[in-house]
XYZ file of C-alpha atoms in Angstrom:
667
model
C -37.882 5.285 42.725
C -35.751 8.226 41.846
C -32.649 9.196 43.810
C -32.650 12.588 42.126
C -33.342 14.106 38.761
C -30.380 14.215 36.418
C -29.104 17.640 35.459
C -26.544 18.766 32.930
C -24.800 22.134 33.323
C -27.529 23.362 35.659
C -30.429 22.498 33.344
C -33.292 20.437 34.760
C -35.302 18.259 32.415
C -38.913 19.442 32.383
C -40.149 16.502 30.322
C -38.987 13.072 31.412
C -40.517 11.186 28.513
C -43.338 9.930 30.711
C -45.351 13.140 30.565
C -44.736 16.820 31.240
C -44.793 18.296 34.719
C -48.341 19.592 34.150
C -49.462 16.188 32.903
C -47.999 14.543 36.025
C -49.797 17.027 38.269
C -53.079 16.293 36.512
C -52.403 12.591 36.810
C -51.814 13.020 40.548
C -55.128 14.906 40.850
C -56.917 12.170 38.920
C -55.191 9.537 41.083
C -56.439 11.284 44.207
C -60.020 11.337 42.928
C -59.828 7.715 41.859
C -58.370 6.749 45.205
C -61.552 8.064 46.856
C -63.636 5.953 44.473
C -61.540 2.906 45.334
C -62.669 2.958 48.970
C -65.837 1.119 48.068
C -63.781 -1.595 46.360
C -61.063 -2.272 48.930
C -62.284 -0.686 52.130
C -61.040 2.490 53.714
C -58.768 0.675 56.168
C -56.719 -1.161 53.530
C -56.401 1.893 51.322
C -55.382 4.120 54.227
C -52.794 1.584 55.353
C -51.213 1.380 51.893
C -51.361 5.149 51.387
C -49.586 5.677 54.722
C -46.736 3.317 53.809
C -43.657 5.515 53.085
C -42.405 3.016 50.494
C -45.548 3.599 48.392
C -45.455 7.370 48.620
C -44.765 9.230 45.379
C -42.001 11.858 45.562
C -42.103 14.090 42.457
C -38.692 14.209 40.853
C -37.472 11.314 42.979
C -39.934 8.498 42.277
C -43.215 8.609 40.396
C -46.054 6.235 39.652
C -46.063 4.615 36.227
C -49.513 3.039 36.001
C -47.844 -0.357 36.480
C -47.165 -2.574 39.496
C -44.970 -5.571 40.280
C -46.747 -8.546 41.844
C -44.804 -11.238 43.717
C -46.691 -14.524 43.935
C -46.720 -16.814 46.932
C -44.387 -19.813 46.527
C -47.017 -22.428 47.369
C -49.138 -23.627 44.452
C -52.736 -24.549 45.159
C -56.164 -23.656 43.805
C -56.207 -20.322 45.625
C -52.797 -19.189 44.375
C -53.531 -20.395 40.838
C -56.774 -18.413 40.926
C -54.816 -15.361 42.092
C -52.390 -15.746 39.176
C -55.149 -16.054 36.583
C -56.954 -13.108 38.071
C -54.192 -10.854 36.686
C -54.218 -12.296 33.156
C -56.116 -9.435 31.504
C -53.777 -6.789 32.958
C -50.480 -8.696 32.758
C -47.841 -6.965 30.607
C -45.018 -9.439 31.160
C -43.108 -11.598 33.635
C -39.665 -11.786 35.198
C -39.600 -15.562 35.410
C -36.560 -16.197 37.676
C -38.074 -13.885 40.309
C -41.671 -15.104 39.827
C -42.759 -11.488 39.285
C -45.647 -10.274 37.153
C -45.574 -6.836 35.547
C -49.190 -5.700 35.728
C -50.998 -2.688 34.256
C -53.179 -0.676 36.645
C -56.804 -1.074 35.419
C -58.535 1.936 33.935
C -60.414 3.899 36.571
C -58.093 2.973 39.447
C -55.075 4.687 40.975
C -51.773 2.925 41.553
C -52.348 3.072 45.325
C -55.928 1.863 45.008
C -54.923 -1.115 42.854
C -52.105 -2.073 45.224
C -54.539 -1.893 48.154
C -57.113 -4.029 46.336
C -54.529 -6.767 45.704
C -52.934 -6.498 49.138
C -56.199 -6.795 51.064
C -56.922 -10.187 49.490
C -53.795 -11.685 51.083
C -53.283 -13.809 47.970
C -49.910 -12.325 46.972
C -46.571 -12.139 48.765
C -46.293 -8.423 47.974
C -47.349 -5.771 45.457
C -45.193 -2.689 44.795
C -45.284 0.115 42.211
C -43.228 -0.402 39.075
C -41.638 2.987 39.673
C -40.129 5.085 36.934
C -36.474 5.532 37.961
C -33.679 7.861 36.877
C -29.876 7.632 36.955
C -28.445 8.708 40.307
C -25.946 11.304 39.134
C -25.137 14.155 36.804
C -22.358 15.704 34.765
C -20.288 18.309 36.571
C -20.180 22.019 35.706
C -16.382 21.771 35.484
C -15.587 19.614 32.462
C -11.958 20.783 32.468
C -11.031 18.764 35.551
C -8.244 16.563 34.256
C -7.312 14.351 37.202
C -8.887 11.197 38.531
C -8.450 12.018 42.198
C -10.333 8.910 43.244
C -7.469 6.643 42.142
C -5.133 8.243 44.689
C -7.681 7.940 47.503
C -8.541 4.325 46.636
C -4.856 3.362 46.184
C -5.579 2.119 42.674
C -1.974 2.387 41.539
C -0.765 0.106 44.330
C -3.580 -2.281 43.466
C -2.446 -2.309 39.821
C 0.967 -3.519 40.965
C -0.853 -6.697 42.004
C -3.165 -6.916 38.993
C -5.013 -4.789 36.443
C -7.974 -7.043 35.753
C -8.762 -9.877 33.389
C -10.966 -9.849 30.260
C -12.436 -13.090 31.589
C -14.202 -11.063 34.285
C -17.298 -9.262 33.005
C -18.744 -6.126 34.618
C -22.333 -5.441 33.550
C -23.589 -1.847 33.653
C -27.400 -1.843 33.825
C -27.819 1.745 32.754
C -28.682 3.927 29.759
C -26.383 2.085 27.360
C -22.805 2.836 26.358
C -21.022 4.760 23.607
C -20.013 1.713 21.555
C -17.416 3.730 19.611
C -15.699 5.394 22.560
C -11.939 4.753 22.148
C -11.497 4.018 25.866
C -14.373 1.506 25.938
C -15.010 -0.107 22.570
C -12.299 -2.787 22.693
C -13.450 -3.883 26.157
C -17.109 -4.285 25.193
C -18.732 -7.709 25.021
C -22.275 -8.625 24.022
C -25.045 -6.700 25.747
C -28.793 -6.475 26.144
C -31.660 -4.083 25.550
C -33.994 -4.961 28.408
C -36.792 -2.645 27.230
C -37.114 -4.660 24.031
C -35.785 -7.843 25.681
C -33.290 -8.279 22.888
C -29.549 -9.165 22.987
C -26.917 -7.155 21.142
C -23.952 -8.630 19.312
C -24.440 -12.033 20.966
C -24.178 -15.513 19.415
C -27.778 -16.252 20.447
C -29.025 -12.934 19.031
C -32.456 -13.655 17.531
C -33.453 -10.038 16.888
C -33.385 -8.853 13.319
C -31.170 -5.875 14.015
C -29.877 -6.652 17.523
C -30.807 -4.955 20.769
C -30.212 -1.245 21.174
C -27.342 -0.645 23.628
C -26.079 2.681 22.251
C -26.157 5.224 25.065
C -29.396 7.186 24.860
C -28.500 9.574 27.690
C -24.764 9.627 28.430
C -24.989 8.343 31.984
C -24.112 4.746 31.093
C -20.947 5.743 29.242
C -19.741 7.599 32.337
C -20.393 4.695 34.712
C -18.716 2.228 32.332
C -15.565 4.341 32.319
C -15.469 4.438 36.118
C -15.480 0.659 36.339
C -13.467 -0.446 33.343
C -12.106 2.207 30.972
C -9.113 0.644 29.214
C -5.827 1.527 30.922
C -2.256 1.877 29.708
C -3.419 2.649 26.160
C -2.218 6.229 25.906
C -5.780 7.561 25.873
C -7.932 9.535 28.295
C -8.604 7.789 31.582
C -8.301 4.444 33.350
C -11.055 2.494 35.053
C -10.596 0.563 38.272
C -9.627 -2.397 36.082
C -7.701 -1.819 32.855
C -8.465 -5.114 31.148
C -11.974 -6.002 32.310
C -14.838 -6.777 29.938
C -17.765 -4.343 29.786
C -21.303 -5.696 29.263
C -23.708 -2.862 28.364
C -27.308 -3.461 29.431
C -29.633 -0.660 28.387
C -32.729 -0.395 30.571
C -34.002 2.949 29.269
C -35.466 4.263 26.037
C -35.874 7.821 27.318
C -33.401 10.571 26.486
C -33.238 11.663 30.112
C -32.504 8.138 31.277
C -35.850 7.341 32.927
C -36.588 3.614 33.169
C -39.163 1.228 34.561
C -37.924 -0.655 37.595
C -39.041 -3.887 35.924
C -36.747 -3.203 32.953
C -33.836 -2.713 35.353
C -34.651 -6.058 36.993
C -34.894 -7.768 33.598
C -31.474 -6.422 32.688
C -29.904 -7.662 35.927
C -31.310 -11.157 35.411
C -30.035 -11.301 31.820
C -26.549 -10.071 32.773
C -26.184 -12.607 35.584
C -27.395 -15.377 33.282
C -24.809 -14.435 30.638
C -21.618 -14.469 32.671
C -21.387 -11.135 34.518
C -19.389 -11.547 37.762
C -20.374 -8.035 38.883
C -23.599 -6.191 38.021
C -23.577 -2.438 38.673
C -26.817 -0.446 38.932
C -27.019 3.329 39.332
C -30.788 3.805 39.086
C -33.186 4.500 41.949
C -35.411 2.003 43.775
C -32.463 0.843 45.833
C -34.740 0.002 48.776
C -37.380 -2.176 47.047
C -37.467 -5.757 48.458
C -37.419 -7.200 44.943
C -33.811 -6.034 44.665
C -32.722 -8.502 47.313
C -34.374 -11.325 45.399
C -32.609 -10.391 42.184
C -29.379 -9.974 44.190
C -29.795 -13.516 45.462
C -30.273 -14.650 41.858
C -27.028 -12.902 40.842
C -25.218 -14.631 43.716
C -26.594 -17.997 42.589
C -24.853 -17.383 39.258
C -21.526 -16.619 40.967
C -21.739 -12.827 40.868
C -22.452 -9.782 43.007
C -24.974 -6.968 42.588
C -23.894 -3.410 43.468
C -26.469 -0.595 43.724
C -25.983 3.176 44.169
C -27.727 4.461 47.293
C -28.798 7.757 45.669
C -28.453 11.484 46.200
C -31.747 12.769 47.601
C -30.750 13.006 51.275
C -33.123 10.212 52.329
C -32.485 8.241 55.524
C -32.756 4.610 54.395
C -33.201 1.744 56.854
C -33.654 -1.570 55.088
C -31.894 -4.914 54.791
C -29.905 -5.860 51.687
C -28.216 -9.171 52.500
C -27.840 -10.113 48.827
C -26.603 -6.862 47.291
C -24.165 -4.091 48.183
C -25.396 -0.517 48.612
C -22.926 2.310 47.967
C -22.906 5.853 49.344
C -20.555 8.682 48.430
C -17.514 10.581 49.693
C -15.708 13.764 48.695
C -12.077 14.434 47.861
C -11.207 14.897 51.547
C -12.950 11.653 52.599
C -15.935 13.486 54.067
C -19.570 12.582 53.437
C -20.952 13.468 50.011
C -24.411 14.495 51.376
C -26.362 11.875 49.446
C -28.720 9.275 50.876
C -27.636 7.807 54.204
C -28.767 5.582 57.039
C -28.373 2.026 58.345
C -28.958 0.655 54.843
C -25.573 1.924 53.598
C -23.038 -0.881 53.280
C -19.977 0.986 52.035
C -18.953 4.258 50.409
C -16.718 5.382 47.534
C -15.739 8.654 45.821
C -18.801 10.344 44.286
C -17.864 13.952 43.561
C -16.157 15.341 40.449
C -15.309 11.922 39.035
C -13.384 12.331 35.780
C -14.463 9.618 33.363
C -15.605 8.787 29.835
C -18.330 10.860 28.173
C -20.646 10.023 25.294
C -19.204 11.230 21.989
C -15.687 9.894 22.575
C -14.685 12.585 25.067
C -14.249 12.951 28.841
C -15.818 14.972 31.620
C -16.431 15.077 35.363
C -19.600 13.696 36.945
C -21.040 13.746 40.445
C -23.328 11.374 42.320
C -23.441 7.927 43.895
C -24.069 6.714 40.342
C -20.307 6.885 39.913
C -19.374 5.555 43.346
C -21.180 2.272 42.595
C -19.139 1.390 39.458
C -15.907 2.235 41.301
C -16.880 -0.408 43.847
C -17.943 -2.751 41.034
C -14.575 -2.323 39.321
C -12.774 -3.077 42.590
C -14.766 -6.299 42.997
C -13.936 -7.220 39.403
C -10.220 -6.750 40.193
C -10.625 -9.136 43.118
C -12.359 -11.749 40.960
C -9.629 -11.317 38.323
C -6.749 -11.999 40.698
C -8.578 -14.609 42.766
C -11.102 -16.290 40.425
C -12.027 -18.938 42.999
C -13.497 -16.369 45.380
C -17.145 -16.959 46.159
C -19.464 -13.939 46.000
C -19.749 -13.963 49.793
C -15.972 -14.037 50.223
C -15.467 -11.156 47.800
C -18.132 -9.104 49.579
C -16.646 -9.920 52.986
C -13.104 -8.967 51.963
C -14.289 -5.766 50.281
C -16.137 -4.614 53.417
C -13.448 -5.770 55.859
C -10.752 -3.842 54.015
C -12.670 -0.542 53.737
C -11.095 2.517 55.384
C -13.161 3.344 58.456
C -14.367 6.962 58.364
C -16.498 8.877 60.863
C -17.381 7.085 64.124
C -15.579 3.806 64.764
C -17.305 0.917 63.014
C -20.307 0.983 60.708
C -22.193 4.272 60.656
C -24.983 5.960 58.730
C -22.829 8.214 56.524
C -20.034 5.908 55.383
C -21.299 2.396 56.057
C -18.299 0.277 57.080
C -16.010 2.803 55.377
C -14.608 3.927 52.031
C -13.474 1.252 49.594
C -9.711 0.898 49.056
C -8.726 -1.233 46.046
C -5.246 -2.109 47.282
C -6.428 -3.084 50.753
C -9.198 -5.188 49.192
C -6.722 -7.163 47.066
C -4.313 -7.680 49.964
C -7.145 -8.790 52.248
C -8.292 -11.294 49.625
C -4.713 -12.509 49.142
C -4.127 -13.233 52.828
C -7.490 -14.847 53.401
C -9.610 -12.081 54.784
C -7.917 -11.009 57.991
C -9.442 -7.567 58.483
C -7.599 -4.407 59.489
C -6.626 -4.309 63.142
C -8.222 -1.785 65.455
C -6.131 1.305 66.136
C -5.968 2.250 69.802
C -3.926 4.895 71.524
C -1.294 3.758 74.031
C -1.886 3.838 77.796
C -0.526 7.000 79.363
C -0.209 6.109 83.057
C -0.539 3.297 85.518
C -2.615 3.307 88.704
C -2.982 0.242 90.914
C -2.088 -2.015 88.025
C -4.730 -0.486 85.759
C -3.931 0.872 82.331
C -5.514 4.301 81.951
C -6.402 5.477 78.462
C -5.873 9.169 77.584
C -8.770 11.526 77.148
C -10.678 11.667 73.875
C -9.273 12.612 71.423
C -6.161 10.690 72.485
C -2.673 11.991 71.891
C -0.397 9.016 71.102
C 3.015 8.992 72.719
C 5.613 6.336 73.270
C 4.986 3.898 76.095
C 8.098 2.875 78.022
C 8.231 -0.883 77.780
C 5.843 -3.797 78.175
C 3.418 -4.638 80.977
C 4.054 -8.190 82.164
C 1.573 -9.836 84.540
C 2.219 -13.239 86.088
C -0.442 -15.729 87.170
C -0.375 -18.983 89.084
C -2.398 -21.571 87.128
C -3.065 -24.819 88.975
C -4.616 -27.005 86.271
C -3.015 -26.403 82.885
C -5.335 -27.608 80.110
C -5.395 -24.520 77.944
C -5.520 -20.755 78.094
C -7.738 -19.538 80.957
C -9.833 -16.397 81.108
C -7.069 -14.161 82.434
C -9.565 -11.348 82.922
C -11.205 -13.313 85.745
C -7.887 -13.987 87.519
C -5.747 -11.828 89.775
C -2.036 -11.672 88.941
C 0.391 -12.305 91.794
C 2.961 -10.055 90.162
C 3.015 -7.105 87.719
C 6.016 -5.343 86.279
C 7.225 -3.231 83.383
C 9.910 -4.918 81.270
C 11.931 -3.914 78.260
C 10.434 -6.460 75.863
C 8.264 -9.557 75.749
C 9.706 -12.654 77.393
C 12.789 -11.062 78.953
C 11.733 -10.896 82.622
C 12.428 -13.393 85.369
C 9.366 -13.777 87.585
C 9.633 -13.039 91.273
C 7.493 -14.668 93.902
C 5.779 -12.918 96.819
C 5.824 -15.932 99.157
C 7.374 -19.368 99.406
C 4.065 -20.988 98.572
C 3.837 -19.399 95.122
C 5.869 -21.096 92.384
C 7.306 -19.352 89.338
C 4.516 -18.165 87.065
C 2.886 -20.552 84.623
C 0.636 -17.915 83.043
C 1.674 -14.566 81.659
C -0.067 -11.672 79.949
C 1.952 -9.067 78.068
C 0.433 -5.756 77.056
C 2.094 -3.040 75.054
C 1.581 -0.823 72.056
C 3.323 -0.772 68.726
C 3.575 2.158 66.351
C 3.159 1.505 62.611
C 4.655 4.268 60.490
C 2.808 3.442 57.245
C -0.469 1.729 56.392
C 0.345 -1.624 54.836
C -0.046 -5.382 55.063
C 2.188 -6.802 57.811
C 3.562 -10.212 58.609
C 2.956 -11.244 62.229
C 5.147 -14.037 63.622
C 4.321 -15.641 66.991
C 6.816 -18.210 68.295
C 6.188 -19.891 71.674
C 6.664 -23.261 73.380
C 3.304 -23.265 75.183
C -0.297 -22.204 74.785
C -0.417 -18.668 73.416
C -2.775 -16.174 71.847
C -1.810 -12.867 70.226
C -4.343 -10.046 69.869
C -3.964 -6.798 67.969
C -6.691 -4.498 69.133
C -9.623 -6.748 69.980
C -8.916 -9.355 67.309
C -6.968 -12.564 67.720
C -4.447 -12.845 64.875
C -2.340 -15.870 65.908
C -2.502 -18.867 68.278
C -0.135 -21.708 69.281
C -0.445 -24.953 71.233
C 2.388 -26.947 72.835
C 4.280 -29.174 70.404
C 6.629 -31.273 72.563
C 10.063 -29.808 73.069
C 9.868 -27.689 69.921
C 8.668 -24.113 69.873
C 5.677 -23.573 67.605
C 5.403 -20.775 65.069
C 2.234 -19.145 63.766
C 2.255 -16.792 60.798
C -0.472 -14.300 59.979
C -0.850 -11.469 57.524
C -2.879 -8.511 58.737
C -3.480 -4.994 57.551
C -2.303 -2.330 59.996
C -3.109 1.329 59.532
C -0.558 3.987 60.369
C -0.685 4.818 64.061
C -0.686 3.154 67.470
C -1.976 -0.395 67.989
C -2.579 -2.223 71.268
C -0.890 -5.627 71.422
C -1.768 -8.322 73.973
C -0.079 -11.715 74.274
C -1.576 -14.376 76.543
C 0.828 -17.203 77.326
C 0.654 -20.400 79.380
C 3.824 -22.441 79.833
C 3.296 -26.052 80.986
C 6.899 -26.521 82.133
C 10.337 -25.034 81.966
C 11.457 -21.511 81.148
C 9.414 -19.396 78.794
C 10.334 -19.123 75.138
C 8.266 -16.301 73.708
C 8.870 -13.930 70.829
C 6.771 -11.740 68.568
C 7.785 -10.003 65.347
C 5.726 -7.649 63.170
C 7.145 -6.446 59.867
C 5.666 -4.895 56.704
C 5.189 -7.436 53.941
C 6.420 -4.948 51.366
C 9.527 -3.971 53.335
C 11.228 -7.128 51.986
C 12.666 -7.960 55.394
C 11.845 -9.730 58.648
C 13.170 -9.798 62.164
C 14.821 -13.097 63.076
C 12.772 -14.824 65.748
C 14.846 -17.910 66.435
C 17.238 -20.211 64.712
C 15.249 -21.676 61.824
C 17.745 -24.474 61.191
C 17.705 -23.790 57.483
C 19.656 -26.119 55.271
C 20.157 -23.947 52.234
C 20.238 -25.575 48.832
C 21.928 -24.073 45.802
C 21.148 -20.484 44.904
C 19.798 -21.704 41.581
C 16.961 -23.461 43.428
C 16.419 -20.880 46.158
C 15.203 -18.031 44.017
C 12.676 -15.587 45.423
C 11.570 -14.633 41.913
C 8.594 -16.975 42.220
C 6.848 -15.645 39.098
C 10.066 -15.914 37.039
C 9.549 -12.461 35.551
C 13.065 -11.233 36.336
C 12.124 -8.926 39.212
C 11.298 -9.160 42.904
C 8.001 -7.544 43.801
C 4.715 -8.086 45.573
C 3.599 -10.598 42.948
C 6.419 -12.944 43.975
C 5.428 -12.730 47.613
C 1.760 -13.451 46.971
C 2.608 -16.221 44.494
C 4.787 -17.942 47.109
C 2.128 -17.366 49.775
C -0.359 -19.197 47.565
C 2.079 -22.105 47.056
C 2.856 -22.175 50.770
C -0.818 -22.180 51.764
C -1.544 -25.017 49.332
C 1.411 -27.120 50.571
C 2.889 -27.076 47.076
C 6.050 -29.270 47.114
C 7.907 -26.469 45.328
C 7.480 -24.356 48.483
C 9.694 -26.782 50.452
C 12.740 -24.545 50.111
C 14.901 -26.273 52.733
C 14.204 -29.690 51.133
C 13.287 -31.436 54.384
C 10.139 -32.981 52.947
C 7.770 -30.575 54.749
C 6.228 -27.220 53.871
C 6.405 -25.339 57.176
C 7.485 -22.108 58.851
C 11.171 -22.791 58.156
C 10.440 -22.644 54.439
C 8.557 -19.397 54.851
C 11.515 -17.808 56.630
C 13.820 -19.169 53.957
C 11.760 -17.399 51.337
C 11.818 -14.174 53.334
C 15.611 -14.430 53.626
C 15.857 -14.783 49.859
C 13.390 -12.004 49.309
C 15.446 -9.727 51.548
C 18.684 -10.614 49.825
C 17.084 -9.812 46.487
């Protein structure tokens, strides 16, 4: 399928290498005549059903028939399925073995639709789809003088680079039109590649071709996508990719000057890349919706990688499932929709307009299309794999989607997916174990009969005077109840959490055992925050609708829970549910930015400080205190590393964490 014909400086290619426009029109006429003749072979019902299927409908300039089909065989092997396999022998052009796919030539005298119908009506194959001719999903801009990479500011790349700039051990494969192997911003990052049209490696130890596979960029599109993902950074040249030090694996799937490729060659390239060490495979061709893509995505996952696919630019409403690959739509400079393909099938979005990147011939230019959004997402994933090499593909995908900046309607929508990718947020989310951004809610504006009333939409945030405290009588204390099903015997507004003394309305009602606190907190900058919950009973802390910390009674000692969560700038609803088995309440909550290098004291930590030579917050020993030290200690703390026992009491616990924060603050 084609997401849109590539153009350069307003010129549209009249000849795509697969026949001129007139030849394609004649072929369509011939196909129509042959389709009529095919009725006698397959029956009018089967042919009409296939012809009516939108996924098998040719769209000139978007997707076109090639005279080839892809046949997926049934997994069970018996005489019938073996007979079905052998039936295709005389038309078989090749196989994609890991996917159990045959590439089959349409017999002379039949149309693509007629042949698909003839195979489908037998019921002997899992599915048959056209081997579409596909084109790159983007174009070069008319403004080659644009000299800024605006997408790095939007995606917070520079903050992400403070955490890490990528590792050469992580390979990003670009299944595209090849790459300019001599480009100064790409050549030193290039590793061995593959020419999937000729099924031949390039510059690889196992290279068995006489002259190596052809990976030199035949169109220019592949050089641009490679630069988006992994142009070398901090080298005094041109531009920077999402990762400065990643390895680039060029996989050329096209032999046409305009970038047209068979879908089967794209699939072959993906399989080869995943089999040869690529952690991320980026594809910016069409056919994003074909079910075979999910099978090849599952294959990539089985090799420890992720497949990323551009959604396209044709304005098509896509509704399909892609559980094993990530589909990427586009945004503009102001975080509005790019006007490309859309629909429920979109997973996530990224900048797609006027992307300044590498150009074939050793130069630079601006390009537009989801073709360039996909490698930006691929480069972000490669950064995550670089900093956290033990991430599974599912974890990396989860953290990427959870950390995206929600645009448009709240939650996943048809124009932005779950939101626009943010490299810094993705790395922080991976570092703290995947706690997603909290939901932003406006504060309550008035109280009526004990009910919190939300302001009209759109809300206007304003300060809320104090904290709602509701007290409940709980007879049997075994754990936190469903407070929503209970009626409080007392409600009041207090200055802060845990400061009120409960009153009773009758002699029969004892002091409260259960309490619910509700308030709002204003965050003045979007960042990762440390949340500290310290209580001596059962407790649960929610930010928005998500529980971020929980405690259970621990004898006479108060228990402390630590959580790291991303909070966007703005108002956030906070709810603390608390159940105290006995005695006066001891409750406190603190929320501080991780990068503020400070924390609010919650209670006496009982620290026994050792010498300053031991208690150094410079955990990476690089002579400076920065985010790397925090995340390095967090990793040691989470793994119960004995070195993290800063107060030398033989345990790695919350006291040690506060000790580190004290040191971090002191600098």
